[in-house]
Amino acid sequence: MQTRSPLSAKLARCGRGLTAGLVALCLAVSTAGQALAQSLPVVRDAEIEALVRDYARPILKAAGLGSSNINIVLVNDQSFNAFVAGRRMFINTGALVTSETPNEIIGVIAHEAGHIAGGHQERLRQQLARAQTMAIVATLLGMGAAVAGAAGGVGGVAQAGGGLAMGGAEMARRGLLGYQRTEEVTADRSALDYLEATGQSARGMLITFKRFASALSLSGARVDPYQVSHPMPRERIANLQTLAEASPYFNKTDPEALQLRHDMMRVKIAVYTQGQGAAARIFRKGSGGLAAQYGDAIATYLYGNPRSALQKADALVKANPKNPYFHELRGDILVKANRPAEAAQAYASAVKLDPAKSGILRVAYGQALLATGKQESIEKAVDEINKGLERDRENISAYRYLAQAYGQLGQVAEAELATAEGYFYSGVYKEAKVFAARAQMKMKRGSPAWVRAQDIINYKQPGKKKG
Ligand SMILES: [Zn+2]
């Protein structure tokens, strides 16, 4: 049922080198007893993460969750889903592409924040908050897929999660992910408060929920996980509408600059996940402007001629020299064209201009430096990748490049520790411990690196009983 897009093709061969831009990670899941590898389509992208974080920040603050340091996790899945678990907010790329305005996705974030603030699903959230790695998250996502599959009776969807863990499916059947009707009403009320407090309209939330409440979406072949976990009876929508319309901000629209960032995000996801023609489908009203131009440049980078892609990226940079992601795209194109030194320069500009200080851009910069093969550049690559990881410890592919860079510099212990970290954050603890132990033998006892290796060796998986 799902079309194989370039991104999903990339995902299918996770573990090999991936280019920058939308970086896909592989997560391995180990369940009680047996290790069971399963790749999870988590997408890393500096631009999208920064935007979604900008959407979430004021809402979380209004919800009293401003200091809880919520991570945004993007899931490469075309169905609509968004949920918060532990310190992590999961948003499917499908939800981002479907939402035509920032306000629509902000409304969903507000509703999810209402669930956290209300302490709904507290037990599950506590488990997730304790989890040190993404492995548990993968289990949860598998569970979500199983829920959707079971509810919709769609074999393909059920298979996506069904292979993960019987325990997960069982938990899902008990409705661990689904919210109670009373919790939905509470979350709606809270969401309205947060939107009011931040001077935003609840119209977007209403639009999203109406879409799910409509008979049309229920009779369709695909059931979105969001619909399954958030029951939406008509009376709930009607109440919400009355309250939303009472707000003085109901008719307020998103700032133009934010809408542009949103359009650029949508077109990027669409082109990556749905192919070359996707940009045109999003901007069918012919109102694309800069976002359409961006989509065209990305499509040319992915599917076309690098020289032409570079010209298009140059034009974007010329039109808007302060946009870090236009420089990032230039970097991506130059990497693909096997011009790593110039790519490094482009990424350096992106890093410098990025207000969100994303670790992803630093790692891309480091990766390009590494590709030049020059001793001096490799030393700088180590520095940049480490800086990127300081911002973002769970950037799994970064550890691979780091290990490679250390290896080329002859720093074997550091290379082994980086490999151990990569396995650790992938949830492959056994391998992580093996590499940590190897690294430790070459390290000075009690040094920071030695202590970190010891932490990995001593790590006990949450929820795992013995061994
Ligand atoms: Zn809900």
Short mmCIF file of N, CA and C in Angstrom, two decimals, residues 84-248:
data_model
loop_
_atom_site.label_atom_id
_atom_site.label_comp_id
_atom_site.label_asym_id
_atom_site.label_seq_id
_atom_site.Cartn_x
_atom_site.Cartn_y
_atom_site.Cartn_z
N VAL A 84 2.89 12.91 22.64
CA VAL A 84 4.00 13.22 23.52
C VAL A 84 4.17 12.06 24.47
N ALA A 85 5.40 11.64 24.67
CA ALA A 85 5.67 10.58 25.61
C ALA A 85 6.99 10.89 26.29
N GLY A 86 6.97 10.92 27.59
CA GLY A 86 8.17 11.27 28.33
C GLY A 86 8.63 12.66 27.94
N ARG A 87 9.89 12.78 27.63
CA ARG A 87 10.42 14.09 27.23
C ARG A 87 10.33 14.27 25.72
N ARG A 88 9.62 13.38 25.04
CA ARG A 88 9.66 13.42 23.59
C ARG A 88 8.30 13.69 22.97
N MET A 89 8.32 14.57 21.98
CA MET A 89 7.10 14.79 21.21
C MET A 89 7.31 14.18 19.83
N PHE A 90 6.45 13.25 19.48
CA PHE A 90 6.53 12.56 18.20
C PHE A 90 5.56 13.19 17.22
N ILE A 91 6.05 13.50 16.06
CA ILE A 91 5.17 14.03 15.03
C ILE A 91 5.48 13.31 13.73
N ASN A 92 4.46 12.73 13.15
CA ASN A 92 4.65 12.07 11.86
C ASN A 92 4.82 13.13 10.77
N THR A 93 5.67 12.82 9.81
CA THR A 93 5.82 13.73 8.67
C THR A 93 4.46 13.88 7.96
N GLY A 94 3.65 12.84 8.00
CA GLY A 94 2.32 12.90 7.40
C GLY A 94 1.45 13.99 8.01
N ALA A 95 1.58 14.18 9.33
CA ALA A 95 0.81 15.23 10.00
C ALA A 95 1.28 16.61 9.56
N LEU A 96 2.59 16.75 9.38
CA LEU A 96 3.14 18.05 8.98
C LEU A 96 2.75 18.39 7.55
N VAL A 97 2.77 17.39 6.68
CA VAL A 97 2.41 17.64 5.28
C VAL A 97 0.92 17.93 5.14
N THR A 98 0.12 17.23 5.93
CA THR A 98 -1.34 17.41 5.84
C THR A 98 -1.78 18.79 6.33
N SER A 99 -1.10 19.31 7.32
CA SER A 99 -1.49 20.59 7.91
C SER A 99 -1.12 21.74 6.98
N GLU A 100 -2.14 22.48 6.54
CA GLU A 100 -1.87 23.52 5.56
C GLU A 100 -1.33 24.80 6.18
N THR A 101 -1.58 24.97 7.47
CA THR A 101 -1.07 26.17 8.15
C THR A 101 -0.32 25.76 9.42
N PRO A 102 0.56 26.64 9.91
CA PRO A 102 1.21 26.37 11.20
C PRO A 102 0.16 26.16 12.29
N ASN A 103 -0.89 26.95 12.23
CA ASN A 103 -1.92 26.90 13.25
C ASN A 103 -2.55 25.52 13.42
N GLU A 104 -2.65 24.78 12.32
CA GLU A 104 -3.25 23.44 12.41
C GLU A 104 -2.36 22.51 13.25
N ILE A 105 -1.07 22.59 13.04
CA ILE A 105 -0.17 21.70 13.79
C ILE A 105 0.03 22.22 15.21
N ILE A 106 0.03 23.53 15.36
CA ILE A 106 0.15 24.12 16.70
C ILE A 106 -1.04 23.69 17.56
N GLY A 107 -2.23 23.62 16.94
CA GLY A 107 -3.41 23.17 17.67
C GLY A 107 -3.26 21.74 18.18
N VAL A 108 -2.67 20.90 17.34
CA VAL A 108 -2.45 19.51 17.75
C VAL A 108 -1.43 19.46 18.90
N ILE A 109 -0.39 20.27 18.78
CA ILE A 109 0.63 20.32 19.84
C ILE A 109 -0.02 20.80 21.15
N ALA A 110 -0.90 21.78 21.03
CA ALA A 110 -1.58 22.31 22.23
C ALA A 110 -2.42 21.22 22.89
N HIS A 111 -3.11 20.45 22.10
CA HIS A 111 -3.93 19.37 22.62
C HIS A 111 -3.05 18.31 23.31
N GLU A 112 -1.95 17.95 22.67
CA GLU A 112 -1.02 16.97 23.26
C GLU A 112 -0.43 17.50 24.56
N ALA A 113 -0.10 18.79 24.56
CA ALA A 113 0.43 19.41 25.79
C ALA A 113 -0.62 19.32 26.91
N GLY A 114 -1.89 19.44 26.52
CA GLY A 114 -2.98 19.29 27.48
C GLY A 114 -2.99 17.91 28.13
N HIS A 115 -2.67 16.90 27.34
CA HIS A 115 -2.59 15.54 27.88
C HIS A 115 -1.43 15.41 28.89
N ILE A 116 -0.29 16.03 28.55
CA ILE A 116 0.85 15.93 29.48
C ILE A 116 0.52 16.67 30.77
N ALA A 117 0.06 17.92 30.60
CA ALA A 117 -0.20 18.75 31.79
C ALA A 117 -1.27 18.09 32.66
N GLY A 118 -2.20 17.39 32.05
CA GLY A 118 -3.26 16.73 32.79
C GLY A 118 -2.83 15.42 33.44
N GLY A 119 -1.58 15.03 33.17
CA GLY A 119 -1.07 13.79 33.78
C GLY A 119 -1.73 12.55 33.20
N HIS A 120 -2.28 12.66 31.98
CA HIS A 120 -2.90 11.49 31.36
C HIS A 120 -1.81 10.50 30.97
N GLN A 121 -2.10 9.26 31.06
CA GLN A 121 -1.12 8.21 30.71
C GLN A 121 0.15 8.37 31.51
N GLU A 122 -0.01 8.76 32.76
CA GLU A 122 1.14 9.07 33.61
C GLU A 122 2.14 7.91 33.69
N ARG A 123 1.61 6.70 33.88
CA ARG A 123 2.48 5.56 34.08
C ARG A 123 3.36 5.30 32.85
N LEU A 124 2.74 5.35 31.71
CA LEU A 124 3.47 5.14 30.47
C LEU A 124 4.52 6.24 30.28
N ARG A 125 4.09 7.45 30.60
CA ARG A 125 5.01 8.57 30.40
C ARG A 125 6.21 8.47 31.33
N GLN A 126 5.97 8.00 32.55
CA GLN A 126 7.08 7.85 33.49
C GLN A 126 8.07 6.80 32.99
N GLN A 127 7.52 5.71 32.47
CA GLN A 127 8.39 4.68 31.91
C GLN A 127 9.27 5.26 30.80
N LEU A 128 8.63 6.07 29.96
CA LEU A 128 9.35 6.62 28.83
C LEU A 128 10.35 7.66 29.26
N ALA A 129 10.02 8.41 30.30
CA ALA A 129 10.92 9.44 30.77
C ALA A 129 12.19 8.81 31.34
N ARG A 130 12.05 7.62 31.91
CA ARG A 130 13.20 6.94 32.49
C ARG A 130 14.09 6.31 31.43
N ALA A 131 13.49 6.01 30.32
CA ALA A 131 14.25 5.30 29.28
C ALA A 131 15.41 6.15 28.80
N GLN A 132 16.58 5.54 28.75
CA GLN A 132 17.79 6.27 28.37
C GLN A 132 17.93 6.34 26.86
N THR A 133 17.32 5.48 26.15
CA THR A 133 17.56 5.44 24.71
C THR A 133 16.23 5.48 23.95
N MET A 134 16.38 5.40 22.68
CA MET A 134 15.22 5.47 21.80
C MET A 134 14.56 4.11 21.62
N ALA A 135 15.16 3.09 22.17
CA ALA A 135 14.65 1.74 21.91
C ALA A 135 13.19 1.59 22.34
N ILE A 136 12.88 2.11 23.51
CA ILE A 136 11.52 1.98 24.03
C ILE A 136 10.52 2.73 23.15
N VAL A 137 11.03 3.80 22.59
CA VAL A 137 10.22 4.62 21.71
C VAL A 137 9.84 3.83 20.46
N ALA A 138 10.81 3.07 19.98
CA ALA A 138 10.55 2.24 18.80
C ALA A 138 9.46 1.22 19.11
N THR A 139 9.54 0.68 20.30
CA THR A 139 8.52 -0.29 20.73
C THR A 139 7.16 0.38 20.74
N LEU A 140 7.15 1.58 21.27
CA LEU A 140 5.89 2.31 21.37
C LEU A 140 5.32 2.60 19.98
N LEU A 141 6.19 3.00 19.08
CA LEU A 141 5.73 3.31 17.73
C LEU A 141 5.22 2.06 17.03
N GLY A 142 5.89 0.97 17.27
CA GLY A 142 5.43 -0.30 16.71
C GLY A 142 4.05 -0.61 17.24
N MET A 143 3.88 -0.28 18.50
CA MET A 143 2.60 -0.48 19.16
C MET A 143 1.52 0.37 18.51
N GLY A 144 1.87 1.62 18.22
CA GLY A 144 0.91 2.52 17.58
C GLY A 144 0.48 1.97 16.24
N ALA A 145 1.45 1.46 15.50
CA ALA A 145 1.15 0.90 14.18
C ALA A 145 0.22 -0.30 14.34
N ALA A 146 0.47 -1.09 15.38
CA ALA A 146 -0.38 -2.26 15.61
C ALA A 146 -1.80 -1.84 15.96
N VAL A 147 -1.92 -0.78 16.74
CA VAL A 147 -3.24 -0.28 17.11
C VAL A 147 -4.00 0.14 15.86
N ALA A 148 -3.33 0.91 15.04
CA ALA A 148 -3.98 1.40 13.83
C ALA A 148 -4.38 0.24 12.94
N GLY A 149 -3.50 -0.73 12.84
CA GLY A 149 -3.77 -1.89 12.00
C GLY A 149 -4.97 -2.66 12.51
N ALA A 150 -4.99 -2.88 13.83
CA ALA A 150 -6.08 -3.64 14.42
C ALA A 150 -7.41 -2.91 14.24
N ALA A 151 -7.39 -1.61 14.46
CA ALA A 151 -8.62 -0.83 14.38
C ALA A 151 -9.14 -0.76 12.96
N GLY A 152 -8.23 -0.64 12.02
CA GLY A 152 -8.65 -0.46 10.64
C GLY A 152 -8.80 -1.77 9.89
N GLY A 153 -8.32 -2.83 10.50
CA GLY A 153 -8.37 -4.11 9.82
C GLY A 153 -7.51 -4.11 8.57
N VAL A 154 -6.49 -3.28 8.56
CA VAL A 154 -5.63 -3.18 7.40
C VAL A 154 -4.40 -4.02 7.63
N GLY A 155 -4.26 -5.07 6.86
CA GLY A 155 -3.18 -6.02 7.07
C GLY A 155 -1.81 -5.39 7.00
N GLY A 156 -1.60 -4.57 5.99
CA GLY A 156 -0.29 -3.98 5.78
C GLY A 156 0.17 -3.16 6.97
N VAL A 157 -0.74 -2.40 7.52
CA VAL A 157 -0.39 -1.55 8.65
C VAL A 157 -0.10 -2.40 9.87
N ALA A 158 -0.93 -3.42 10.05
CA ALA A 158 -0.74 -4.29 11.21
C ALA A 158 0.62 -4.96 11.14
N GLN A 159 1.01 -5.33 9.94
CA GLN A 159 2.31 -5.98 9.78
C GLN A 159 3.45 -5.07 10.20
N ALA A 160 3.30 -3.78 9.93
CA ALA A 160 4.36 -2.84 10.24
C ALA A 160 4.72 -2.91 11.71
N GLY A 161 3.74 -3.03 12.55
CA GLY A 161 4.02 -3.06 13.98
C GLY A 161 4.01 -4.47 14.54
N GLY A 162 3.32 -5.33 13.86
CA GLY A 162 3.13 -6.66 14.40
C GLY A 162 4.41 -7.45 14.59
N GLY A 163 5.38 -7.19 13.72
CA GLY A 163 6.63 -7.90 13.82
C GLY A 163 7.47 -7.47 15.01
N LEU A 164 7.10 -6.37 15.60
CA LEU A 164 7.92 -5.79 16.66
C LEU A 164 7.94 -6.61 17.93
N ALA A 165 6.82 -6.69 18.56
CA ALA A 165 6.78 -7.37 19.84
C ALA A 165 5.35 -7.74 20.18
N MET A 166 5.17 -8.97 20.55
CA MET A 166 3.84 -9.39 20.95
C MET A 166 3.39 -8.60 22.17
N GLY A 167 4.36 -8.35 23.07
CA GLY A 167 4.05 -7.59 24.28
C GLY A 167 3.47 -6.23 23.93
N GLY A 168 4.07 -5.60 22.91
CA GLY A 168 3.61 -4.28 22.50
C GLY A 168 2.18 -4.32 22.01
N ALA A 169 1.89 -5.31 21.19
CA ALA A 169 0.54 -5.42 20.63
C ALA A 169 -0.47 -5.68 21.75
N GLU A 170 -0.04 -6.48 22.71
CA GLU A 170 -0.92 -6.81 23.83
C GLU A 170 -1.23 -5.55 24.65
N MET A 171 -0.17 -4.78 24.91
CA MET A 171 -0.36 -3.53 25.65
C MET A 171 -1.30 -2.61 24.89
N ALA A 172 -1.10 -2.57 23.60
CA ALA A 172 -1.93 -1.70 22.77
C ALA A 172 -3.38 -2.11 22.86
N ARG A 173 -3.61 -3.41 22.88
CA ARG A 173 -4.99 -3.89 22.97
C ARG A 173 -5.64 -3.45 24.27
N ARG A 174 -4.84 -3.36 25.29
CA ARG A 174 -5.40 -2.89 26.56
C ARG A 174 -5.61 -1.38 26.55
N GLY A 175 -5.32 -0.76 25.46
CA GLY A 175 -5.66 0.65 25.31
C GLY A 175 -4.72 1.61 26.01
N LEU A 176 -3.47 1.18 26.15
CA LEU A 176 -2.51 2.02 26.85
C LEU A 176 -2.29 3.35 26.14
N LEU A 177 -2.37 3.32 24.83
CA LEU A 177 -2.12 4.55 24.08
C LEU A 177 -3.37 5.42 23.95
N GLY A 178 -4.49 4.79 24.00
CA GLY A 178 -5.73 5.53 23.78
C GLY A 178 -6.11 6.34 25.00
N TYR A 179 -6.66 7.50 24.78
CA TYR A 179 -7.08 8.35 25.89
C TYR A 179 -8.55 8.12 26.22
N GLN A 180 -8.90 8.39 27.46
CA GLN A 180 -10.30 8.32 27.89
C GLN A 180 -11.05 9.55 27.36
N ARG A 181 -12.34 9.37 27.24
CA ARG A 181 -13.17 10.46 26.74
C ARG A 181 -13.03 11.72 27.62
N THR A 182 -13.02 11.51 28.93
CA THR A 182 -12.89 12.66 29.85
C THR A 182 -11.54 13.34 29.67
N GLU A 183 -10.53 12.53 29.40
CA GLU A 183 -9.19 13.11 29.19
C GLU A 183 -9.16 13.95 27.92
N GLU A 184 -9.91 13.51 26.91
CA GLU A 184 -9.98 14.28 25.67
C GLU A 184 -10.57 15.66 25.91
N VAL A 185 -11.66 15.68 26.67
CA VAL A 185 -12.33 16.96 26.95
C VAL A 185 -11.39 17.87 27.74
N THR A 186 -10.71 17.30 28.72
CA THR A 186 -9.75 18.08 29.53
C THR A 186 -8.64 18.63 28.64
N ALA A 187 -8.10 17.78 27.77
CA ALA A 187 -7.01 18.22 26.90
C ALA A 187 -7.47 19.31 25.94
N ASP A 188 -8.71 19.20 25.46
CA ASP A 188 -9.26 20.24 24.58
C ASP A 188 -9.33 21.58 25.32
N ARG A 189 -9.87 21.54 26.54
CA ARG A 189 -10.00 22.78 27.33
C ARG A 189 -8.63 23.39 27.59
N SER A 190 -7.68 22.54 27.95
CA SER A 190 -6.32 23.03 28.21
C SER A 190 -5.74 23.65 26.95
N ALA A 191 -5.94 22.97 25.83
CA ALA A 191 -5.40 23.47 24.56
C ALA A 191 -5.95 24.86 24.26
N LEU A 192 -7.25 25.04 24.50
CA LEU A 192 -7.85 26.35 24.27
C LEU A 192 -7.19 27.40 25.16
N ASP A 193 -6.92 27.05 26.40
CA ASP A 193 -6.25 27.98 27.32
C ASP A 193 -4.86 28.36 26.81
N TYR A 194 -4.10 27.36 26.36
CA TYR A 194 -2.73 27.63 25.90
C TYR A 194 -2.74 28.51 24.66
N LEU A 195 -3.69 28.23 23.77
CA LEU A 195 -3.77 29.02 22.53
C LEU A 195 -4.16 30.46 22.87
N GLU A 196 -5.09 30.59 23.79
CA GLU A 196 -5.53 31.91 24.23
C GLU A 196 -4.35 32.67 24.86
N ALA A 197 -3.63 31.98 25.73
CA ALA A 197 -2.51 32.61 26.45
C ALA A 197 -1.41 33.05 25.49
N THR A 198 -1.29 32.35 24.37
CA THR A 198 -0.23 32.71 23.41
C THR A 198 -0.80 33.54 22.24
N GLY A 199 -2.04 33.96 22.38
CA GLY A 199 -2.65 34.82 21.36
C GLY A 199 -2.85 34.15 20.02
N GLN A 200 -3.15 32.85 20.05
CA GLN A 200 -3.33 32.12 18.79
C GLN A 200 -4.76 31.56 18.68
N SER A 201 -5.14 31.31 17.47
CA SER A 201 -6.48 30.81 17.20
C SER A 201 -6.57 29.29 17.40
N ALA A 202 -7.75 28.84 17.79
CA ALA A 202 -7.98 27.39 17.91
C ALA A 202 -8.58 26.83 16.62
N ARG A 203 -8.64 27.66 15.60
CA ARG A 203 -9.25 27.24 14.36
C ARG A 203 -8.54 26.04 13.73
N GLY A 204 -7.20 26.07 13.79
CA GLY A 204 -6.42 24.98 13.20
C GLY A 204 -6.69 23.65 13.87
N MET A 205 -6.78 23.67 15.19
CA MET A 205 -7.08 22.45 15.95
C MET A 205 -8.44 21.91 15.52
N LEU A 206 -9.37 22.83 15.39
CA LEU A 206 -10.72 22.46 14.98
C LEU A 206 -10.73 21.83 13.58
N ILE A 207 -9.97 22.43 12.68
CA ILE A 207 -9.89 21.91 11.31
C ILE A 207 -9.37 20.47 11.33
N THR A 208 -8.30 20.25 12.08
CA THR A 208 -7.71 18.91 12.17
C THR A 208 -8.70 17.91 12.76
N PHE A 209 -9.31 18.28 13.87
CA PHE A 209 -10.21 17.35 14.54
C PHE A 209 -11.46 17.07 13.71
N LYS A 210 -11.93 18.09 13.02
CA LYS A 210 -13.10 17.88 12.15
C LYS A 210 -12.79 16.87 11.06
N ARG A 211 -11.56 16.96 10.56
CA ARG A 211 -11.15 16.04 9.52
C ARG A 211 -11.23 14.60 10.03
N PHE A 212 -10.83 14.41 11.29
CA PHE A 212 -10.86 13.07 11.86
C PHE A 212 -12.28 12.64 12.24
N ALA A 213 -13.10 13.62 12.59
CA ALA A 213 -14.46 13.27 13.03
C ALA A 213 -15.37 12.96 11.85
N SER A 214 -14.96 13.37 10.67
CA SER A 214 -15.85 13.19 9.53
C SER A 214 -15.98 11.72 9.14
N ALA A 215 -17.16 11.37 8.69
CA ALA A 215 -17.43 9.99 8.31
C ALA A 215 -16.49 9.54 7.20
N LEU A 216 -16.13 10.48 6.36
CA LEU A 216 -15.28 10.18 5.22
C LEU A 216 -13.97 9.52 5.64
N SER A 217 -13.34 10.11 6.66
CA SER A 217 -12.04 9.57 7.06
C SER A 217 -12.20 8.21 7.73
N LEU A 218 -13.38 7.98 8.33
CA LEU A 218 -13.62 6.70 8.99
C LEU A 218 -13.82 5.58 7.97
N SER A 219 -14.47 5.91 6.86
CA SER A 219 -14.78 4.87 5.89
C SER A 219 -13.61 4.60 4.95
N GLY A 220 -12.58 5.45 5.04
CA GLY A 220 -11.43 5.27 4.15
C GLY A 220 -10.66 4.02 4.47
N ALA A 221 -9.79 3.66 3.57
CA ALA A 221 -9.01 2.44 3.76
C ALA A 221 -7.98 2.63 4.87
N ARG A 222 -7.56 3.86 5.04
CA ARG A 222 -6.51 4.12 6.02
C ARG A 222 -7.08 4.76 7.28
N VAL A 223 -6.72 4.22 8.40
CA VAL A 223 -7.12 4.84 9.66
C VAL A 223 -5.88 5.45 10.28
N ASP A 224 -5.93 6.72 10.52
CA ASP A 224 -4.77 7.36 11.12
C ASP A 224 -4.66 7.02 12.59
N PRO A 225 -3.43 6.77 13.05
CA PRO A 225 -3.25 6.41 14.47
C PRO A 225 -3.80 7.48 15.41
N TYR A 226 -3.75 8.71 14.96
CA TYR A 226 -4.21 9.81 15.81
C TYR A 226 -5.69 9.65 16.15
N GLN A 227 -6.41 9.22 15.14
CA GLN A 227 -7.85 9.03 15.29
C GLN A 227 -8.15 7.91 16.28
N VAL A 228 -7.29 6.89 16.26
CA VAL A 228 -7.50 5.74 17.13
C VAL A 228 -7.22 6.12 18.59
N SER A 229 -6.17 6.88 18.80
CA SER A 229 -5.78 7.20 20.17
C SER A 229 -6.57 8.39 20.74
N HIS A 230 -7.22 9.15 19.87
CA HIS A 230 -8.00 10.30 20.32
C HIS A 230 -9.43 10.21 19.78
N PRO A 231 -10.30 9.53 20.50
CA PRO A 231 -11.68 9.41 20.01
C PRO A 231 -12.33 10.79 19.83
N MET A 232 -13.02 10.99 18.71
CA MET A 232 -13.56 12.32 18.39
C MET A 232 -15.03 12.29 18.05
N PRO A 233 -15.85 12.09 19.04
CA PRO A 233 -17.28 12.13 18.75
C PRO A 233 -17.70 13.54 18.34
N ARG A 234 -18.80 13.60 17.59
CA ARG A 234 -19.25 14.87 17.04
C ARG A 234 -19.56 15.92 18.11
N GLU A 235 -20.12 15.45 19.26
CA GLU A 235 -20.49 16.44 20.28
C GLU A 235 -19.24 17.13 20.84
N ARG A 236 -18.14 16.38 20.88
CA ARG A 236 -16.90 16.97 21.36
C ARG A 236 -16.45 18.09 20.42
N ILE A 237 -16.54 17.83 19.13
CA ILE A 237 -16.15 18.82 18.13
C ILE A 237 -17.07 20.05 18.22
N ALA A 238 -18.35 19.79 18.40
CA ALA A 238 -19.32 20.89 18.47
C ALA A 238 -19.02 21.79 19.68
N ASN A 239 -18.74 21.17 20.83
CA ASN A 239 -18.38 21.95 22.02
C ASN A 239 -17.13 22.78 21.78
N LEU A 240 -16.17 22.12 21.17
CA LEU A 240 -14.89 22.77 20.89
C LEU A 240 -15.09 23.98 19.99
N GLN A 241 -15.95 23.81 19.00
CA GLN A 241 -16.21 24.89 18.06
C GLN A 241 -16.79 26.12 18.76
N THR A 242 -17.77 25.89 19.63
CA THR A 242 -18.40 26.99 20.37
C THR A 242 -17.36 27.75 21.18
N LEU A 243 -16.53 27.00 21.89
CA LEU A 243 -15.51 27.64 22.73
C LEU A 243 -14.45 28.35 21.89
N ALA A 244 -14.03 27.71 20.81
CA ALA A 244 -12.99 28.30 19.96
C ALA A 244 -13.46 29.61 19.35
N GLU A 245 -14.70 29.62 18.91
CA GLU A 245 -15.22 30.82 18.24
C GLU A 245 -15.40 31.98 19.21
N ALA A 246 -15.49 31.67 20.50
CA ALA A 246 -15.65 32.73 21.50
C ALA A 246 -14.35 33.50 21.72
N SER A 247 -13.25 32.94 21.26
CA SER A 247 -11.95 33.60 21.49
C SER A 247 -11.78 34.80 20.56
N PRO A 248 -11.19 35.90 21.09
CA PRO A 248 -10.93 37.06 20.23
C PRO A 248 -9.88 36.75 19.15
#
